[in-house]
mmCIF file of C-alpha atoms and ligand atoms in Angstrom:
data_model
loop_
_atom_site.group_PDB
_atom_site.id
_atom_site.type_symbol
_atom_site.label_atom_id
_atom_site.label_comp_id
_atom_site.label_asym_id
_atom_site.label_seq_id
_atom_site.Cartn_x
_atom_site.Cartn_y
_atom_site.Cartn_z
ATOM 1 C CA MET A 1293 -22.393 4.436 12.645
ATOM 2 C CA ASP A 1294 -23.042 7.228 10.213
ATOM 3 C CA TYR A 1295 -19.624 7.688 8.594
ATOM 4 C CA ASN A 1296 -19.436 10.051 5.639
ATOM 5 C CA ILE A 1297 -15.660 10.084 5.179
ATOM 6 C CA ILE A 1298 -13.911 6.703 4.422
ATOM 7 C CA LEU A 1299 -10.123 6.517 4.397
ATOM 8 C CA PHE A 1300 -9.068 3.509 2.442
ATOM 9 C CA ASP A 1301 -5.580 1.961 2.641
ATOM 10 C CA ALA A 1302 -4.432 0.853 -0.854
ATOM 11 C CA ASP A 1303 -2.045 -2.104 -0.759
ATOM 12 C CA GLY A 1304 -3.352 -5.276 0.766
ATOM 13 C CA THR A 1305 -6.771 -3.574 1.175
ATOM 14 C CA LEU A 1306 -7.910 -2.623 -2.335
ATOM 15 C CA LEU A 1307 -4.817 -3.187 -4.554
ATOM 16 C CA ASP A 1308 -2.900 -6.441 -4.992
ATOM 17 C CA PHE A 1309 0.701 -5.341 -4.210
ATOM 18 C CA LYS A 1310 2.048 -8.796 -3.976
ATOM 19 C CA LYS A 1311 1.101 -9.527 -7.585
ATOM 20 C CA ALA A 1312 2.340 -6.073 -8.640
ATOM 21 C CA GLU A 1313 5.812 -6.739 -7.087
ATOM 22 C CA GLN A 1314 6.142 -10.208 -8.655
ATOM 23 C CA VAL A 1315 5.073 -9.065 -12.116
ATOM 24 C CA SER A 1316 7.316 -5.983 -12.067
ATOM 25 C CA PHE A 1317 10.290 -7.975 -10.998
ATOM 26 C CA GLU A 1318 9.772 -10.557 -13.692
ATOM 27 C CA ARG A 1319 9.344 -7.901 -16.364
ATOM 28 C CA THR A 1320 12.511 -6.207 -15.160
ATOM 29 C CA MET A 1321 14.555 -9.469 -15.188
ATOM 30 C CA ARG A 1322 13.339 -10.311 -18.652
ATOM 31 C CA ALA A 1323 13.993 -6.690 -20.010
ATOM 32 C CA PHE A 1324 17.535 -6.803 -18.841
ATOM 33 C CA ASN A 1325 18.110 -10.413 -20.166
ATOM 34 C CA LEU A 1326 18.602 -11.752 -16.596
ATOM 35 C CA PRO A 1327 17.242 -15.115 -15.500
ATOM 36 C CA TYR A 1328 13.876 -15.360 -13.855
ATOM 37 C CA SER A 1329 12.230 -18.084 -11.811
ATOM 38 C CA HIS A 1330 9.873 -18.085 -8.908
ATOM 39 C CA SER A 1331 12.581 -19.216 -6.478
ATOM 40 C CA LEU A 1332 14.902 -16.438 -7.680
ATOM 41 C CA TYR A 1333 12.103 -13.954 -7.012
ATOM 42 C CA CYS A 1334 11.617 -15.349 -3.502
ATOM 43 C CA ASP A 1335 15.252 -14.831 -2.910
ATOM 44 C CA TYR A 1336 15.200 -11.315 -4.050
ATOM 45 C CA HIS A 1337 12.139 -10.735 -1.802
ATOM 46 C CA THR A 1338 14.046 -11.968 1.213
ATOM 47 C CA ILE A 1339 16.798 -9.577 0.520
ATOM 48 C CA ASN A 1340 14.217 -6.809 0.052
ATOM 49 C CA ASP A 1341 12.395 -7.680 3.227
ATOM 50 C CA GLY A 1342 15.694 -7.609 5.143
ATOM 51 C CA LEU A 1343 16.494 -4.071 3.842
ATOM 52 C CA TRP A 1344 13.024 -2.840 4.752
ATOM 53 C CA LYS A 1345 13.690 -3.927 8.309
ATOM 54 C CA ASP A 1346 16.954 -2.092 8.218
ATOM 55 C CA PHE A 1347 15.168 1.016 6.903
ATOM 56 C CA GLU A 1348 12.569 0.819 9.841
ATOM 57 C CA SER A 1349 15.523 0.533 12.222
ATOM 58 C CA GLY A 1350 17.152 3.657 10.727
ATOM 59 C CA LEU A 1351 20.058 1.775 9.410
ATOM 60 C CA ILE A 1352 19.569 2.707 5.669
ATOM 61 C CA THR A 1353 17.673 5.465 3.845
ATOM 62 C CA LYS A 1354 14.915 4.670 1.390
ATOM 63 C CA PRO A 1355 16.903 5.854 -1.750
ATOM 64 C CA GLU A 1356 19.803 3.538 -0.583
ATOM 65 C CA LEU A 1357 17.392 0.597 0.059
ATOM 66 C CA PHE A 1358 15.842 0.849 -3.408
ATOM 67 C CA ILE A 1359 19.309 0.396 -5.149
ATOM 68 C CA GLU A 1360 20.882 -1.807 -2.475
ATOM 69 C CA ARG A 1361 18.306 -4.556 -2.925
ATOM 70 C CA PHE A 1362 19.192 -4.979 -6.546
ATOM 71 C CA ARG A 1363 22.878 -4.566 -5.941
ATOM 72 C CA ARG A 1364 22.931 -7.376 -3.350
ATOM 73 C CA TYR A 1365 20.713 -9.616 -5.517
ATOM 74 C CA THR A 1366 22.816 -9.227 -8.625
ATOM 75 C CA GLU A 1367 26.094 -9.706 -6.641
ATOM 76 C CA LYS A 1368 24.707 -12.880 -5.037
ATOM 77 C CA TYR A 1369 24.176 -14.476 -8.505
ATOM 78 C CA ASN A 1370 27.110 -12.808 -10.275
ATOM 79 C CA LEU A 1371 24.798 -11.014 -12.638
ATOM 80 C CA VAL A 1372 26.163 -8.072 -14.588
ATOM 81 C CA ALA A 1373 23.667 -5.294 -14.385
ATOM 82 C CA ASP A 1374 23.315 -1.691 -13.009
ATOM 83 C CA ALA A 1375 21.382 -1.847 -9.797
ATOM 84 C CA ALA A 1376 20.087 1.782 -10.166
ATOM 85 C CA GLY A 1377 18.932 1.045 -13.662
ATOM 86 C CA LEU A 1378 17.146 -2.129 -12.612
ATOM 87 C CA ASN A 1379 15.400 -0.192 -9.811
ATOM 88 C CA ARG A 1380 14.357 2.593 -12.137
ATOM 89 C CA PHE A 1381 12.846 0.075 -14.675
ATOM 90 C CA TYR A 1382 11.195 -1.858 -11.791
ATOM 91 C CA PHE A 1383 9.450 1.206 -10.509
ATOM 92 C CA GLY A 1384 8.268 2.085 -14.025
ATOM 93 C CA GLN A 1385 6.697 -1.342 -14.263
ATOM 94 C CA LEU A 1386 5.159 -1.066 -10.762
ATOM 95 C CA GLY A 1387 3.384 1.993 -11.833
ATOM 96 C CA LEU A 1388 1.756 0.016 -14.559
ATOM 97 C CA CYS A 1389 0.406 -2.597 -12.136
ATOM 98 C CA GLY A 1390 -2.961 -1.584 -10.755
ATOM 99 C CA TYR A 1391 -4.223 -5.037 -10.005
ATOM 100 C CA LEU A 1392 -7.258 -5.082 -7.763
ATOM 101 C CA LEU A 1393 -8.214 -7.377 -4.874
ATOM 102 C CA GLU A 1394 -11.408 -9.307 -4.890
ATOM 103 C CA ASN A 1395 -14.578 -7.175 -4.679
ATOM 104 C CA ALA A 1396 -12.636 -3.903 -4.419
ATOM 105 C CA ALA A 1397 -14.224 -2.171 -7.263
ATOM 106 C CA GLU A 1398 -17.749 -3.182 -6.537
ATOM 107 C CA VAL A 1399 -17.427 -2.169 -2.786
ATOM 108 C CA CYS A 1400 -15.944 1.221 -3.697
ATOM 109 C CA ARG A 1401 -18.512 1.852 -6.239
ATOM 110 C CA LYS A 1402 -21.345 1.302 -3.809
ATOM 111 C CA LEU A 1403 -19.890 3.087 -0.919
ATOM 112 C CA SER A 1404 -19.067 6.093 -3.051
ATOM 113 C CA ARG A 1405 -22.770 6.750 -3.815
ATOM 114 C CA ASP A 1406 -23.384 8.417 -0.424
ATOM 115 C CA ARG A 1407 -19.911 8.763 1.168
ATOM 116 C CA ARG A 1408 -16.628 10.418 0.281
ATOM 117 C CA LEU A 1409 -13.820 8.007 -0.219
ATOM 118 C CA TYR A 1410 -10.060 8.897 0.042
ATOM 119 C CA LEU A 1411 -7.120 6.755 -0.540
ATOM 120 C CA VAL A 1412 -4.481 6.894 2.227
ATOM 121 C CA THR A 1413 -1.302 5.125 1.220
ATOM 122 C CA ASN A 1414 2.342 4.855 2.114
ATOM 123 C CA GLY A 1415 4.774 4.757 -0.951
ATOM 124 C CA GLU A 1416 6.261 6.788 -3.775
ATOM 125 C CA THR A 1417 3.921 9.314 -5.160
ATOM 126 C CA ASN A 1418 4.426 8.755 -8.892
ATOM 127 C CA VAL A 1419 4.164 4.948 -8.420
ATOM 128 C CA GLN A 1420 1.088 5.050 -6.283
ATOM 129 C CA GLN A 1421 -0.739 7.652 -8.462
ATOM 130 C CA SER A 1422 -0.082 5.713 -11.541
ATOM 131 C CA ARG A 1423 -1.158 2.331 -10.062
ATOM 132 C CA PHE A 1424 -4.305 3.971 -8.715
ATOM 133 C CA ALA A 1425 -5.143 5.550 -12.054
ATOM 134 C CA ARG A 1426 -4.819 2.111 -13.754
ATOM 135 C CA SER A 1427 -6.892 0.317 -11.091
ATOM 136 C CA GLY A 1428 -10.192 1.884 -12.339
ATOM 137 C CA LEU A 1429 -10.960 3.017 -8.830
ATOM 138 C CA SER A 1430 -10.327 6.784 -9.494
ATOM 139 C CA PRO A 1431 -14.014 7.625 -10.332
ATOM 140 C CA TYR A 1432 -15.080 6.538 -6.823
ATOM 141 C CA PHE A 1433 -12.408 8.527 -4.915
ATOM 142 C CA LYS A 1434 -12.307 12.224 -4.042
ATOM 143 C CA ASP A 1435 -8.540 12.290 -3.618
ATOM 144 C CA ILE A 1436 -5.410 10.213 -2.921
ATOM 145 C CA PHE A 1437 -2.863 10.986 -0.220
ATOM 146 C CA VAL A 1438 0.532 9.508 -0.647
ATOM 147 C CA SER A 1439 3.044 9.554 2.254
ATOM 148 C CA GLU A 1440 5.989 10.848 0.175
ATOM 149 C CA THR A 1441 3.901 13.925 -0.657
ATOM 150 C CA ALA A 1442 2.613 14.261 2.954
ATOM 151 C CA GLY A 1443 6.194 14.200 4.318
ATOM 152 C CA TYR A 1444 5.356 11.437 6.757
ATOM 153 C CA PRO A 1445 4.192 7.853 6.521
ATOM 154 C CA LYS A 1446 1.372 6.145 8.351
ATOM 155 C CA PRO A 1447 1.103 5.855 11.392
ATOM 156 C CA HIS A 1448 2.893 9.169 11.958
ATOM 157 C CA ILE A 1449 0.405 11.771 13.229
ATOM 158 C CA GLY A 1450 1.925 14.176 10.808
ATOM 159 C CA TYR A 1451 0.567 12.146 7.966
ATOM 160 C CA PHE A 1452 -3.040 12.197 9.388
ATOM 161 C CA GLU A 1453 -2.803 15.952 9.974
ATOM 162 C CA TYR A 1454 -1.847 16.423 6.348
ATOM 163 C CA VAL A 1455 -4.797 14.239 5.206
ATOM 164 C CA PHE A 1456 -7.393 15.877 7.583
ATOM 165 C CA GLY A 1457 -6.106 19.349 6.478
ATOM 166 C CA ASN A 1458 -6.804 18.482 2.781
ATOM 167 C CA ILE A 1459 -10.370 17.117 3.244
ATOM 168 C CA GLU A 1460 -13.134 19.621 2.891
ATOM 169 C CA ASN A 1461 -15.503 19.833 5.918
ATOM 170 C CA PHE A 1462 -13.570 17.259 7.694
ATOM 171 C CA ASP A 1463 -15.347 15.745 10.753
ATOM 172 C CA ARG A 1464 -13.231 13.389 12.896
ATOM 173 C CA SER A 1465 -16.340 11.720 14.485
ATOM 174 C CA ARG A 1466 -17.760 10.705 11.045
ATOM 175 C CA THR A 1467 -14.426 9.419 9.713
ATOM 176 C CA VAL A 1468 -13.269 5.799 9.575
ATOM 177 C CA ILE A 1469 -9.958 4.226 8.275
ATOM 178 C CA ILE A 1470 -10.000 0.867 6.713
ATOM 179 C CA GLY A 1471 -6.720 -1.035 6.259
ATOM 180 C CA ASP A 1472 -4.887 -4.369 6.559
ATOM 181 C CA SER A 1473 -1.937 -3.123 8.624
ATOM 182 C CA LEU A 1474 -2.248 -2.898 12.428
ATOM 183 C CA SER A 1475 1.009 -0.970 12.690
ATOM 184 C CA GLY A 1476 0.252 1.447 9.870
ATOM 185 C CA ASP A 1477 -3.481 1.903 9.414
ATOM 186 C CA ILE A 1478 -5.028 1.007 12.822
ATOM 187 C CA THR A 1479 -2.252 2.440 15.074
ATOM 188 C CA GLY A 1480 -2.324 5.528 12.926
ATOM 189 C CA GLY A 1481 -6.199 5.785 13.144
ATOM 190 C CA ASN A 1482 -5.871 5.326 16.992
ATOM 191 C CA ARG A 1483 -3.297 8.149 17.247
ATOM 192 C CA ALA A 1484 -5.418 10.463 14.993
ATOM 193 C CA GLY A 1485 -8.621 9.871 17.071
ATOM 194 C CA ILE A 1486 -10.720 8.283 14.378
ATOM 195 C CA ASP A 1487 -12.578 4.925 14.223
ATOM 196 C CA THR A 1488 -10.750 2.007 12.695
ATOM 197 C CA CYS A 1489 -11.645 -1.120 10.683
ATOM 198 C CA TRP A 1490 -9.006 -3.808 10.409
ATOM 199 C CA TYR A 1491 -9.258 -5.774 7.127
ATOM 200 C CA ASN A 1492 -8.102 -9.098 8.455
ATOM 201 C CA ALA A 1493 -8.462 -11.351 5.420
ATOM 202 C CA ASP A 1494 -6.068 -13.987 6.881
ATOM 203 C CA ASN A 1495 -7.758 -14.192 10.346
ATOM 204 C CA LEU A 1496 -4.631 -13.159 12.203
ATOM 205 C CA VAL A 1497 -4.525 -12.552 16.006
ATOM 206 C CA ASN A 1498 -4.169 -8.978 17.076
ATOM 207 C CA GLU A 1499 -1.310 -8.935 19.579
ATOM 208 C CA SER A 1500 -0.269 -5.383 18.643
ATOM 209 C CA GLY A 1501 -2.127 -3.289 21.163
ATOM 210 C CA ALA A 1502 -3.727 -1.424 18.251
ATOM 211 C CA VAL A 1503 -7.534 -0.870 18.910
ATOM 212 C CA CYS A 1504 -9.965 -1.903 16.124
ATOM 213 C CA THR A 1505 -13.431 -0.471 16.174
ATOM 214 C CA TYR A 1506 -14.370 -3.192 13.602
ATOM 215 C CA VAL A 1507 -12.693 -6.274 12.119
ATOM 216 C CA ILE A 1508 -13.671 -7.630 8.747
ATOM 217 C CA ARG A 1509 -12.526 -10.714 6.770
ATOM 218 C CA SER A 1510 -13.969 -9.578 3.507
ATOM 219 C CA LEU A 1511 -14.749 -6.083 2.036
ATOM 220 C CA ASP A 1512 -18.445 -7.040 1.637
ATOM 221 C CA GLU A 1513 -18.828 -6.915 5.351
ATOM 222 C CA LEU A 1514 -18.375 -3.089 5.099
ATOM 223 C CA PHE A 1515 -22.033 -2.831 4.134
ATOM 224 C CA ASP A 1516 -23.119 -4.243 7.457
ATOM 225 C CA ILE A 1517 -21.025 -2.004 9.769
ATOM 226 C CA LEU A 1518 -20.728 1.370 8.021
HETATM 227 MG MG1 MG B 1492 -1.878 -2.081 3.308
#
C-alpha cells in the first residue's frame, strides 16, 4: 500500500515509557531523600495502575490521580513528603527521559525520506514534547499531536479529527496509524477510518475486536508492508 502519511504512537512503540517511569521515580525518591528499591517502585506502580483504572472508570480526575498516587504511596510507608511536590518533580524528570526503543531511530529516519511522519500520543503536552525533543526523533517528524492539547485522548474520534485537521493535504486513504495499543491506537484508527498496524512485540492474542490491517513484531517489518 502506498501510504504517504504515517501516524506513530509514542510510548511502547518508539519511546521506552517503562524505563522513563522507573528512572523518574528513582530520581524523585533520591532527590527527596526517600528510600528507593525495585520492590518499592513495583509497589508504587501497583498503586498508580489502580488509580489509572479508577480514572478510566470516571472515579477520579487526572489532576487528582497524579497527586493521589504519591499521597497513597507515602502514607503506606509513613514517609514525610508533599505528594504534590513529588509529582511536580517526577514530571520534570519524566520530561528529561526520551529513551528510545530498539530500531526506532533508524526506522523513522528511513521512513521519513519519502513519507510524512507524525507523532500521535496521549499524555501531558509539556512532558511529551520534552521527551520527544530529547529522543533525537524530531528531525524525522513533521509534527507532534498530544491529547492534552487536542482536548481528547485516543481512541476518541475528536482526537483524530484534531489530528487530521492539522495535517496539510490530508488523505485518509493514504494514512496508517502504527501503535502498540489495541484499545487506543488500533480502535482509534478503526473509528477514524484509516488503516492500522499493531506493533505486537510480545506476540499477544487480539481478543479486543479491534481490526488490524497489519501486525508486526518488530519495527523493521514496516519496510515490508508500507
Ligand atoms: Mg503506546
